[in-house]
Coordinates of N, CA and C in Angstrom, one line a residue:
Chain A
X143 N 84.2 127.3 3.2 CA 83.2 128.4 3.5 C 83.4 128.8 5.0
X144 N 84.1 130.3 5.2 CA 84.2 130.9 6.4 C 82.6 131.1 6.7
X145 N 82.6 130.1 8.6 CA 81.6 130.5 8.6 C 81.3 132.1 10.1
X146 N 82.8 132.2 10.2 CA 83.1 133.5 11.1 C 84.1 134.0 10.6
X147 N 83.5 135.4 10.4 CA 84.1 136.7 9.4 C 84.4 137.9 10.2
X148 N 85.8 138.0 10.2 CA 86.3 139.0 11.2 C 87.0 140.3 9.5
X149 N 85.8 141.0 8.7 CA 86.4 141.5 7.5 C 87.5 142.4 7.1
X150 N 88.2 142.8 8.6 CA 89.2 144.2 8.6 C 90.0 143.2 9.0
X151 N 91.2 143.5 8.5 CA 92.5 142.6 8.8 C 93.3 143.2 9.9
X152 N 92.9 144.4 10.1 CA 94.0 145.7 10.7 C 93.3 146.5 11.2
X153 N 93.1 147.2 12.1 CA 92.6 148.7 12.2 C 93.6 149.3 13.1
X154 N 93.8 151.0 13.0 CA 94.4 151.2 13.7 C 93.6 152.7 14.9
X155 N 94.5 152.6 16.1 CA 93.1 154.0 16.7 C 94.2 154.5 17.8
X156 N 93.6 155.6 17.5 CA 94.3 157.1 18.9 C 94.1 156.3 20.0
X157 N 94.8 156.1 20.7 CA 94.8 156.1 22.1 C 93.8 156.8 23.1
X158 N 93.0 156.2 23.9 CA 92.0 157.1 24.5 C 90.7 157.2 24.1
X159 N 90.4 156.7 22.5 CA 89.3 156.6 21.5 C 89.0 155.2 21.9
X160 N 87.6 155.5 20.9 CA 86.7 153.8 21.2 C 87.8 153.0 20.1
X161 N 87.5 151.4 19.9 CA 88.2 150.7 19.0 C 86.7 150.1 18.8
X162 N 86.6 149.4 17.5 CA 85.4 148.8 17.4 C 85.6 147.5 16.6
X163 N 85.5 146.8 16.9 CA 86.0 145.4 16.2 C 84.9 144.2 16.1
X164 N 84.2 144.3 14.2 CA 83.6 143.9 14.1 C 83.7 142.2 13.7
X165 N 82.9 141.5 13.6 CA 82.4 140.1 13.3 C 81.5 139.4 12.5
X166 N 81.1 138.9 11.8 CA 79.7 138.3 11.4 C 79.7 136.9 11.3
X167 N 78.8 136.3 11.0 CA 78.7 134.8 11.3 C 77.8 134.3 10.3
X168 N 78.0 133.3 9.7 CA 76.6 132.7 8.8 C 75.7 131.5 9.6
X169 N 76.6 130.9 10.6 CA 75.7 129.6 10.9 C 74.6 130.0 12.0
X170 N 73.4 129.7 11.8 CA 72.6 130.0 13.0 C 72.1 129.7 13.8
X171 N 72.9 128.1 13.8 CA 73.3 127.6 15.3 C 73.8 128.0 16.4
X172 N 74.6 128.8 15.6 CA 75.5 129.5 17.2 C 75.0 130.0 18.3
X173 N 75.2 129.6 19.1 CA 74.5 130.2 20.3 C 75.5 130.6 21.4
X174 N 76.7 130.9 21.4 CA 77.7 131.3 22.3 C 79.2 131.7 21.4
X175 N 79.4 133.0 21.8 CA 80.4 134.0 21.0 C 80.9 134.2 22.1
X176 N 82.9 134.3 20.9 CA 83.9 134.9 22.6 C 84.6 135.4 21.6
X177 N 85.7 136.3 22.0 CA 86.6 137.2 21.5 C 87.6 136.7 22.6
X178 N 88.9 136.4 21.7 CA 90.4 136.2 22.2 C 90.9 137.3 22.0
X179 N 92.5 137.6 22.6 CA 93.4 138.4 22.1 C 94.8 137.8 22.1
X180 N 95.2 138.2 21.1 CA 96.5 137.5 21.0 C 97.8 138.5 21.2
X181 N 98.8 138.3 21.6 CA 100.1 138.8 21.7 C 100.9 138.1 20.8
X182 N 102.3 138.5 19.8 CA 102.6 137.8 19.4 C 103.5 136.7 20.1
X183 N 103.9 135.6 19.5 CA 104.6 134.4 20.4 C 103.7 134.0 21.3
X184 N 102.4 134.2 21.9 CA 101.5 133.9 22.8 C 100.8 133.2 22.3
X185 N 100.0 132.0 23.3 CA 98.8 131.6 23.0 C 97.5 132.8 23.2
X186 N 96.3 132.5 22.3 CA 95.3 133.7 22.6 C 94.7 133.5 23.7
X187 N 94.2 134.5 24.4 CA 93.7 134.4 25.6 C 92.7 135.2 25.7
X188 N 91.7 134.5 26.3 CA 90.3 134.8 26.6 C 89.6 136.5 27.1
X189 N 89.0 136.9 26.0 CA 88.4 137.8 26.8 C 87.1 138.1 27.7
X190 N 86.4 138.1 26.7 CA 84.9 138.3 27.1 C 84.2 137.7 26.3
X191 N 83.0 136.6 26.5 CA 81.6 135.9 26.2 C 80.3 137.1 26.0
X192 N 79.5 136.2 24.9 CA 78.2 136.3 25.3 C 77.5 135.1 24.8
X193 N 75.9 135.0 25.5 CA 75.1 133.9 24.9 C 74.5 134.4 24.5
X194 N 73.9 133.7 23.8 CA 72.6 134.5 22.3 C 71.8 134.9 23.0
X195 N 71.5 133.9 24.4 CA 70.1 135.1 25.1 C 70.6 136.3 25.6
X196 N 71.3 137.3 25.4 CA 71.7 138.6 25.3 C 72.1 139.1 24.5
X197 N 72.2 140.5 24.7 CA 72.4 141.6 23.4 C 73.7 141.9 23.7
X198 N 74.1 142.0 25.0 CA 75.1 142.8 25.3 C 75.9 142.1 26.9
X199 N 77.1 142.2 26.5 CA 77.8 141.8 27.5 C 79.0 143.2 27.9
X200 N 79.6 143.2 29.9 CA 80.3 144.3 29.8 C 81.2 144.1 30.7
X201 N 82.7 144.3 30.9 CA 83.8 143.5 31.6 C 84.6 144.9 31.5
X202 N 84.5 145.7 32.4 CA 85.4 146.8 32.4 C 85.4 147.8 31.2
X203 N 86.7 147.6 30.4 CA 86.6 148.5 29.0 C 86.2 147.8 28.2
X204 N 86.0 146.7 27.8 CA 85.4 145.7 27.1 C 84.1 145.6 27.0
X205 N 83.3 145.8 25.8 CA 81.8 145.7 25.6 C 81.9 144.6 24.4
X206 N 80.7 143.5 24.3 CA 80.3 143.2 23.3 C 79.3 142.9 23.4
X207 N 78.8 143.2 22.0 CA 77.0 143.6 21.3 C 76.7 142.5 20.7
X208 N 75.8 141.8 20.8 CA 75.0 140.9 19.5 C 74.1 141.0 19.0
X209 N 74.4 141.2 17.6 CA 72.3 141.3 16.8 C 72.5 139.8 16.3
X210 N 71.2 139.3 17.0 CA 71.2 138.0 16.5 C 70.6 138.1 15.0
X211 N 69.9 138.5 14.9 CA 68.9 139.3 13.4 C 69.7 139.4 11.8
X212 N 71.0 140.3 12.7 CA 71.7 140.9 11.4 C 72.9 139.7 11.6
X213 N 73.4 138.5 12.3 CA 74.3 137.8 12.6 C 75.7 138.9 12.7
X214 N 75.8 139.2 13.7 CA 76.8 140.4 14.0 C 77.0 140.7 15.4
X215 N 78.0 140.3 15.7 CA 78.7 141.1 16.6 C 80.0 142.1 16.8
X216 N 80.3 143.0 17.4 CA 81.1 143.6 17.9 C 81.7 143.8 19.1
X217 N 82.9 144.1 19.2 CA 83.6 144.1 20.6 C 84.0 145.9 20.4
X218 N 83.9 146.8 21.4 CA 84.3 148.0 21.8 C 85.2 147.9 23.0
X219 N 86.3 148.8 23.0 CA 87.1 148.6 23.9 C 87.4 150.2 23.7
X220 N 86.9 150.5 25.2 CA 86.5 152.3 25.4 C 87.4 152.3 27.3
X221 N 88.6 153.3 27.0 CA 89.2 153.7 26.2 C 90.4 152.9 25.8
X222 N 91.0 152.9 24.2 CA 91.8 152.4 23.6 C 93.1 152.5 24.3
X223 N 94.0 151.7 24.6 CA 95.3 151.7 25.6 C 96.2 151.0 24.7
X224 N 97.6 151.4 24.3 CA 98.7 151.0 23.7 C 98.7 149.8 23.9
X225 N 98.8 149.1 25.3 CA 98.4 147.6 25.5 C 97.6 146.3 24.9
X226 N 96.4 147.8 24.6 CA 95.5 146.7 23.6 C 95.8 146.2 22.1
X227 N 97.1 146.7 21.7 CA 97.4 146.5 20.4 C 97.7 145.3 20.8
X228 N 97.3 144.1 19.6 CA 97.1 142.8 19.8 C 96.2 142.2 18.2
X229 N 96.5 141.1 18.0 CA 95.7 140.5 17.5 C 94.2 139.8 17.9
X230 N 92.9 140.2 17.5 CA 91.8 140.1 18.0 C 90.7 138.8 17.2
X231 N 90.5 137.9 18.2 CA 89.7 137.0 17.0 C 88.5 136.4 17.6
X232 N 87.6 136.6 16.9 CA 86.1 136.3 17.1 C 85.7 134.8 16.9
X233 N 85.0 134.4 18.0 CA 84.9 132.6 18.2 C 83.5 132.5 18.1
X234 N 83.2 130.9 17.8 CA 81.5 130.9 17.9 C 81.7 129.6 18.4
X235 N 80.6 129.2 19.0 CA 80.3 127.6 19.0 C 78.7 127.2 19.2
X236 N 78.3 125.9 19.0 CA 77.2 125.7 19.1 C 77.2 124.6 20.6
X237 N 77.1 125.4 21.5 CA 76.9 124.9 22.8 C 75.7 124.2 23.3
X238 N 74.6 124.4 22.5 CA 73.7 123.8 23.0 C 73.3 122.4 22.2
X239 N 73.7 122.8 21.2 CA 73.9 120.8 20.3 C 75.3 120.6 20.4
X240 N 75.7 120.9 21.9 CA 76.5 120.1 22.4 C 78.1 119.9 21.5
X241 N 78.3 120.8 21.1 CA 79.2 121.2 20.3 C 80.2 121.4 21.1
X242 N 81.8 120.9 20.6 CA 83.0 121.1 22.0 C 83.9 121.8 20.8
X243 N 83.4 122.6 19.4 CA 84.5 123.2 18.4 C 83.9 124.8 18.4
X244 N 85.1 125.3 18.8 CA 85.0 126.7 18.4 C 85.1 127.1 17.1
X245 N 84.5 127.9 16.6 CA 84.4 128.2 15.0 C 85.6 129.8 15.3
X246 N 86.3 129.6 14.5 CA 87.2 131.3 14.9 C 87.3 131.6 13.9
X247 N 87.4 133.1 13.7 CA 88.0 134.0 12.2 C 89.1 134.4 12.3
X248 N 89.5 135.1 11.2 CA 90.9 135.4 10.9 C 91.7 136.3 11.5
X249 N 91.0 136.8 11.9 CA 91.9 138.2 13.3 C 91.6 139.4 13.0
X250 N 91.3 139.9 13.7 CA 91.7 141.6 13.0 C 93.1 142.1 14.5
X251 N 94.1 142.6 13.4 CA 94.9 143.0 14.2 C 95.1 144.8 14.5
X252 N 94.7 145.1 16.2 CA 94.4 146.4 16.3 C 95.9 146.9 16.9
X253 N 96.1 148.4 16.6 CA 97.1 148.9 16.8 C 96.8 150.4 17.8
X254 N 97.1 150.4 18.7 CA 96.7 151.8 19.6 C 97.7 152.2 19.3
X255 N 97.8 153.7 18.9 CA 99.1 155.0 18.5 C 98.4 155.8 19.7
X256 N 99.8 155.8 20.6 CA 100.0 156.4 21.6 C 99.8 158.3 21.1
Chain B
X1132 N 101.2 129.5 39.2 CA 100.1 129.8 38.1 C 99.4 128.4 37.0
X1133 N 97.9 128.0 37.5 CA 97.5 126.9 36.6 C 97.8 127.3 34.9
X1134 N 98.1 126.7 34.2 CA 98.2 126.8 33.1 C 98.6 126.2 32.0
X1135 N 98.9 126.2 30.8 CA 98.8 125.0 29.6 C 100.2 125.4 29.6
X1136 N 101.0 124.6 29.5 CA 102.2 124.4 28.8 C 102.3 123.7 27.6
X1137 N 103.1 124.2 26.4 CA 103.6 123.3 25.4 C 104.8 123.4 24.8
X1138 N 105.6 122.5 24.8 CA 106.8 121.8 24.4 C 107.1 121.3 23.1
X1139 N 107.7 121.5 22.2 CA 108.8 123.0 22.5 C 107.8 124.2 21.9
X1140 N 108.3 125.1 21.8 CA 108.0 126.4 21.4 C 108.3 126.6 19.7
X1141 N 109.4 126.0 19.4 CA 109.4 125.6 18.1 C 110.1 124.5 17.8
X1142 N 109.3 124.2 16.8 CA 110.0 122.4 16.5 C 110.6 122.4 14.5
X1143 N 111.6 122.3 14.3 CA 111.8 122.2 13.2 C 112.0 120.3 13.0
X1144 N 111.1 120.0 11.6 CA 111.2 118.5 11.6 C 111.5 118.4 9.7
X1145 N 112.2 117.3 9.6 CA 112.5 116.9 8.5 C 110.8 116.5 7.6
X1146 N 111.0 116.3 6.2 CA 110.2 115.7 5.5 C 109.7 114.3 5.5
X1147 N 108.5 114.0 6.2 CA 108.4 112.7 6.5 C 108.6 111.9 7.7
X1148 N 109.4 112.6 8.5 CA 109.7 112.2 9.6 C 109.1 112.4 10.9
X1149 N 108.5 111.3 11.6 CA 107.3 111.5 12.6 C 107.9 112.8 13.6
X1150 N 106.8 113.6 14.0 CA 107.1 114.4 15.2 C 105.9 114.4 16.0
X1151 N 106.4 114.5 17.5 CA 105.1 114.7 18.5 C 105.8 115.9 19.5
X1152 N 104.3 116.4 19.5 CA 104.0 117.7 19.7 C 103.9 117.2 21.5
X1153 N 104.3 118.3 22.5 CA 103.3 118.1 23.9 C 102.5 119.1 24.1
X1154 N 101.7 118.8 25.3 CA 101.0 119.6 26.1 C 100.8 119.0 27.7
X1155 N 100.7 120.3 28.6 CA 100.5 119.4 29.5 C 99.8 121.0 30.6
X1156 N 98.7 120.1 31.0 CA 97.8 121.7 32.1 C 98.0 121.3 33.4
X1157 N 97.4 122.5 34.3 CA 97.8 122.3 35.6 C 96.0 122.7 35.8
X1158 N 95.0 122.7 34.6 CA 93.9 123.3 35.3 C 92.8 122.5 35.5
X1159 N 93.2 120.5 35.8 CA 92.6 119.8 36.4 C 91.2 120.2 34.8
X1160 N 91.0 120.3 33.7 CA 90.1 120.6 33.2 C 89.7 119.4 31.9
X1161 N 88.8 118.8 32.5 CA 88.7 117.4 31.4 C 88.5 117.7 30.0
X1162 N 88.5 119.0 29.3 CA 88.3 118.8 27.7 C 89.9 119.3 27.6
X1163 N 90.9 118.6 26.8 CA 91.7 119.2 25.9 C 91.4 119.1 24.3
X1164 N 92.2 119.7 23.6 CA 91.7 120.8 22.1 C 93.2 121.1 21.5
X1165 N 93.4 120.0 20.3 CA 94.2 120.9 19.7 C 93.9 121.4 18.0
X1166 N 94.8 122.6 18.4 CA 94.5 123.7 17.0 C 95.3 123.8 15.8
X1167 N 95.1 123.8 14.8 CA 95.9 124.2 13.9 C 95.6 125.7 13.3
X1168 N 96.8 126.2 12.9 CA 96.8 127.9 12.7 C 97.8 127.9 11.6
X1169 N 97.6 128.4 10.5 CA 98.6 128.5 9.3 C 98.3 130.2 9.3
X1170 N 99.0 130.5 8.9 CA 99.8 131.7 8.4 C 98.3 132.8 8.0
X1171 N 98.3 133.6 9.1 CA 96.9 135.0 8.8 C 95.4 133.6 8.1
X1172 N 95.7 132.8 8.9 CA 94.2 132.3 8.9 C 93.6 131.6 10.5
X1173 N 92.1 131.5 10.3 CA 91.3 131.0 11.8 C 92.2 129.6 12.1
X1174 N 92.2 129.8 13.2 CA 92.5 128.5 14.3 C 91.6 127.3 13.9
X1175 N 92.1 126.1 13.7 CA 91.2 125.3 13.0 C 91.2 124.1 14.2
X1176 N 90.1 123.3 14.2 CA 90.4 122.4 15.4 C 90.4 121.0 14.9
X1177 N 91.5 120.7 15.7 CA 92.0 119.1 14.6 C 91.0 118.1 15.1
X1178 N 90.8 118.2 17.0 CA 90.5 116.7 17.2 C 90.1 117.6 19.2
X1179 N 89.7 116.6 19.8 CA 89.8 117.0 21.3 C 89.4 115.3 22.2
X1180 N 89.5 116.2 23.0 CA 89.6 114.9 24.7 C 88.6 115.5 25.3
X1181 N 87.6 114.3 25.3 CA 86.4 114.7 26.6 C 86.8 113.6 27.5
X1182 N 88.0 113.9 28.5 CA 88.4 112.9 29.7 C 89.0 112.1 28.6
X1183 N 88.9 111.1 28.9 CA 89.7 109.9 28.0 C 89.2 109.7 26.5
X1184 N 88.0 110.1 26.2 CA 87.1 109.9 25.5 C 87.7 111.0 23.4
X1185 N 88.0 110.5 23.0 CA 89.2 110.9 21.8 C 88.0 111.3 20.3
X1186 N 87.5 112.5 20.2 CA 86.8 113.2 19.3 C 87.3 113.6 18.1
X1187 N 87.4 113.3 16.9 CA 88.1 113.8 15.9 C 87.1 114.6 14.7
X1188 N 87.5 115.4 14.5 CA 87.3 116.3 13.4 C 86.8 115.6 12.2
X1189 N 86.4 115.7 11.6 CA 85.6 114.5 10.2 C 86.7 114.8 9.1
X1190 N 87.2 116.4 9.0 CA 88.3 117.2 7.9 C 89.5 116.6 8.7
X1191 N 89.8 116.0 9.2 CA 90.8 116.6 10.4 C 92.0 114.6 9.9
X1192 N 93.0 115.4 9.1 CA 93.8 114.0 8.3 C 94.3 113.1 9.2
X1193 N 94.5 111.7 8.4 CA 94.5 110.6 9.0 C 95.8 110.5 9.8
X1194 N 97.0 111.7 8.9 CA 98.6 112.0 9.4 C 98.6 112.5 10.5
X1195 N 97.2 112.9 10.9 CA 97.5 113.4 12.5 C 96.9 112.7 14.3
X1196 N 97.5 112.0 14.5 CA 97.1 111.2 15.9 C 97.3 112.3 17.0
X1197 N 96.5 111.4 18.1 CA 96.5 112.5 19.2 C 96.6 111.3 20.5
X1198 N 97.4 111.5 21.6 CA 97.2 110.7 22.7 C 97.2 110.9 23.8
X1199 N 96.5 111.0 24.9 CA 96.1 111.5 26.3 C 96.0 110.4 27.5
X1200 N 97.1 110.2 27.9 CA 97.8 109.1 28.8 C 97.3 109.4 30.4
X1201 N 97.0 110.5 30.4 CA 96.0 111.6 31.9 C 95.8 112.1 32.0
X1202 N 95.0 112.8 32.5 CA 94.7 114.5 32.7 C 94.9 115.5 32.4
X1203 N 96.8 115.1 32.7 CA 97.4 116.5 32.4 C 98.0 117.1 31.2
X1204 N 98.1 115.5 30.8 CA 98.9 115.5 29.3 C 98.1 115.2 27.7
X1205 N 98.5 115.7 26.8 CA 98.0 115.3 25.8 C 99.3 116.3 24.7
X1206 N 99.3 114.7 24.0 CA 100.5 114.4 22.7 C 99.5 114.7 21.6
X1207 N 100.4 115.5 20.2 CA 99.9 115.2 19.0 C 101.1 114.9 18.2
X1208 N 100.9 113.8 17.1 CA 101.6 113.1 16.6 C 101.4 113.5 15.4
X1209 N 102.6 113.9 14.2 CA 102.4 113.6 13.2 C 103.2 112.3 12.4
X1210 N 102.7 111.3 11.4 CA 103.2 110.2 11.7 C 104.4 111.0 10.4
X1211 N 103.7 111.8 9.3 CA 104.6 111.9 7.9 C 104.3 113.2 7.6
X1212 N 105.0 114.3 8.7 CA 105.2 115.8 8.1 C 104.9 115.9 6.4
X1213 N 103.9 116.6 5.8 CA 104.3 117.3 4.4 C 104.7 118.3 4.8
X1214 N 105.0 119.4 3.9 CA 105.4 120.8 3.4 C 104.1 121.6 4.3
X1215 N 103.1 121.1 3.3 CA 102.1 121.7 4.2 C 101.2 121.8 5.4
X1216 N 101.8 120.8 6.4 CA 101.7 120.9 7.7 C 102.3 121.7 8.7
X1217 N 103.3 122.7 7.3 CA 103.7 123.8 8.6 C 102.7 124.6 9.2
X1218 N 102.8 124.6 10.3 CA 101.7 126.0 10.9 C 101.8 125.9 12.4
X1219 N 101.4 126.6 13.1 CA 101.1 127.3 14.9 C 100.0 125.5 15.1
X1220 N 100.9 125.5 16.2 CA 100.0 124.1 16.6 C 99.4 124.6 17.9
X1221 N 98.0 124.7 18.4 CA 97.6 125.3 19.7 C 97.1 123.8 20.1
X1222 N 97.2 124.1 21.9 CA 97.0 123.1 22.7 C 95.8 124.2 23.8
X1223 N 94.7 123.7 24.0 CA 93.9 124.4 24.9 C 92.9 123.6 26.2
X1224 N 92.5 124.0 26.9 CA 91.8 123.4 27.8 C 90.6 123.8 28.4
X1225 N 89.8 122.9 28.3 CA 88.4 123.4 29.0 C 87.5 123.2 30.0
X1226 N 86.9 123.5 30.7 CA 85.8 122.4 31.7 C 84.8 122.6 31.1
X1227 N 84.3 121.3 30.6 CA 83.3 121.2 29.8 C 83.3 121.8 28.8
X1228 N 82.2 122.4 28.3 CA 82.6 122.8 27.0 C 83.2 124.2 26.5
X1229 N 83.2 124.8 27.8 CA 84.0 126.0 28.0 C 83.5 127.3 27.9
X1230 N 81.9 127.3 28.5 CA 81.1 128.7 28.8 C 82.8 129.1 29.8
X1231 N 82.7 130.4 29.6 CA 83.8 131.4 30.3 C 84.8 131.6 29.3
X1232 N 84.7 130.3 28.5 CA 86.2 130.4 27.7 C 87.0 129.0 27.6
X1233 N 88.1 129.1 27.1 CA 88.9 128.0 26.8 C 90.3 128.8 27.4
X1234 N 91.6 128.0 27.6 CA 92.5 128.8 28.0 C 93.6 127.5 27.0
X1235 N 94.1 128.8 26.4 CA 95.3 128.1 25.5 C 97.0 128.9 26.0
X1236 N 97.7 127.5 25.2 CA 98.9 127.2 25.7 C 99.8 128.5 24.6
X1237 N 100.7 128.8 24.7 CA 101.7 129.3 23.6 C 101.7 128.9 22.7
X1238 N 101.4 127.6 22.1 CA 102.0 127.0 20.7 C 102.6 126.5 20.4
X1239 N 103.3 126.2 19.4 CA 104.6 125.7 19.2 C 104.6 125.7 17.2
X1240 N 105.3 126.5 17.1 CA 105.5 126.8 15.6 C 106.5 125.4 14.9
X1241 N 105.4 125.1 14.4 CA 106.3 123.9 13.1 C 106.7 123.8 12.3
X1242 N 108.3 124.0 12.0 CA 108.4 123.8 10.6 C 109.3 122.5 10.1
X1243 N 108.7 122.7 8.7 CA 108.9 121.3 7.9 C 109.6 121.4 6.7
X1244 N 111.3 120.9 6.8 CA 112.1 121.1 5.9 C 112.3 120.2 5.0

């Protein structure tokens, strides 16, 4: 039972456009979400956090939202750059019962057309 | 540049026959983490190191040992490769439990002939 659901396997976006890369989660313990990106042959590497006590986190062109309510998050990445094409994967963990496992989903892998 | 190294990059191993995997950081960071990744699926976490202190996965099979001799290093062992142990092996590191993030190594793709 996935309990982090990343449901688009692919998306692809213009160059210069928003990207929006969705998430959902069933456990509602989680209290700390991260988004990696991966290159291929690479280990994934860290983007941007948030903690459940916020809605919104912001790190340059990188935005991400939480509805704790609807269990959902998303990552925006305004504006889209060829570079960002990458494999993208949504993490969870339960940090405050002391939890040291990140829960990750399956990727969605984005593609910027130049 | 601090960062996770792992050894080799790809490891092809016979049926049955033990292999160990390395890792080894430069970011002084007492949690290490390793992952398992099969083919278009989530990063699964086998087992981790809080300092010396050896955490395992409850799902996480008996075929897979792990050993952390210091800081910087941490081995994972498999004692009896199956077929379906091929997959992306991740090595990652954290301080504490890794508000900011975790920082992972390259990998090392395994396969099992």
């Amino acid at each position: 039972d996935q309990q982090v659901k990343q449901n688009s396997p692919s998306l692809s976006v213009q160059e210069g456009r928003i990207s929006i890369l969705n998430c959902d989660y069933t456990n509602s313990m989680f209290d700390y979400f991260l988004w990696y990106k991966k290159y291929p042959a690479e280990g994934p590497t860290f983007l941007i956090s948030i903690s459940s006590i916020k809605d919104k986190n912001e790190d340059g062109r990188f935005t991400v939202f939480l509805n704790k309510s609807a269990k959902h998050l998303s990552l925006h990445i305004v504006p889209s750059q060829p570079g960002d094409s990458a494999v993208y994967f949504c993490a969870a963990s339960e940090i405050g019962a002391g939890s040291y496992q990140l829960t990750f989903g399956k990727g969605t892998k984005l593609s910027v057309i130049p | 540049d601090a960062m996770v190294i792992q050894n080799p990059r790809y490891q092809v191993t016979q049926f049955g026959k033990p292999v160990t995997l390395s890792c080894s950081q430069t970011l002084n960071h007492n949690v290490m983490y390793w992952y398992q990744q099969k083919s278009s699926q989530a990063p699964k976490l086998l087992f981790h190191y809080y300092d010396k202190d050896f955490n395992n996965e409850a799902d996480t099979p008996d075929n897979f040992q792990s050993r952390r001799p210091n800081t910087s290093f941490c081995f994972l062992d498999i004692r009896s490769p199956g077929l379906g142990d091929a997959a992306m092996y991740l090595c990652a590191t954290s301080h504490d439990r890794g508000v900011g993030g975790y920082t992972f190594g390259s990998g090392t793709r395994l396969t099992v002939v």
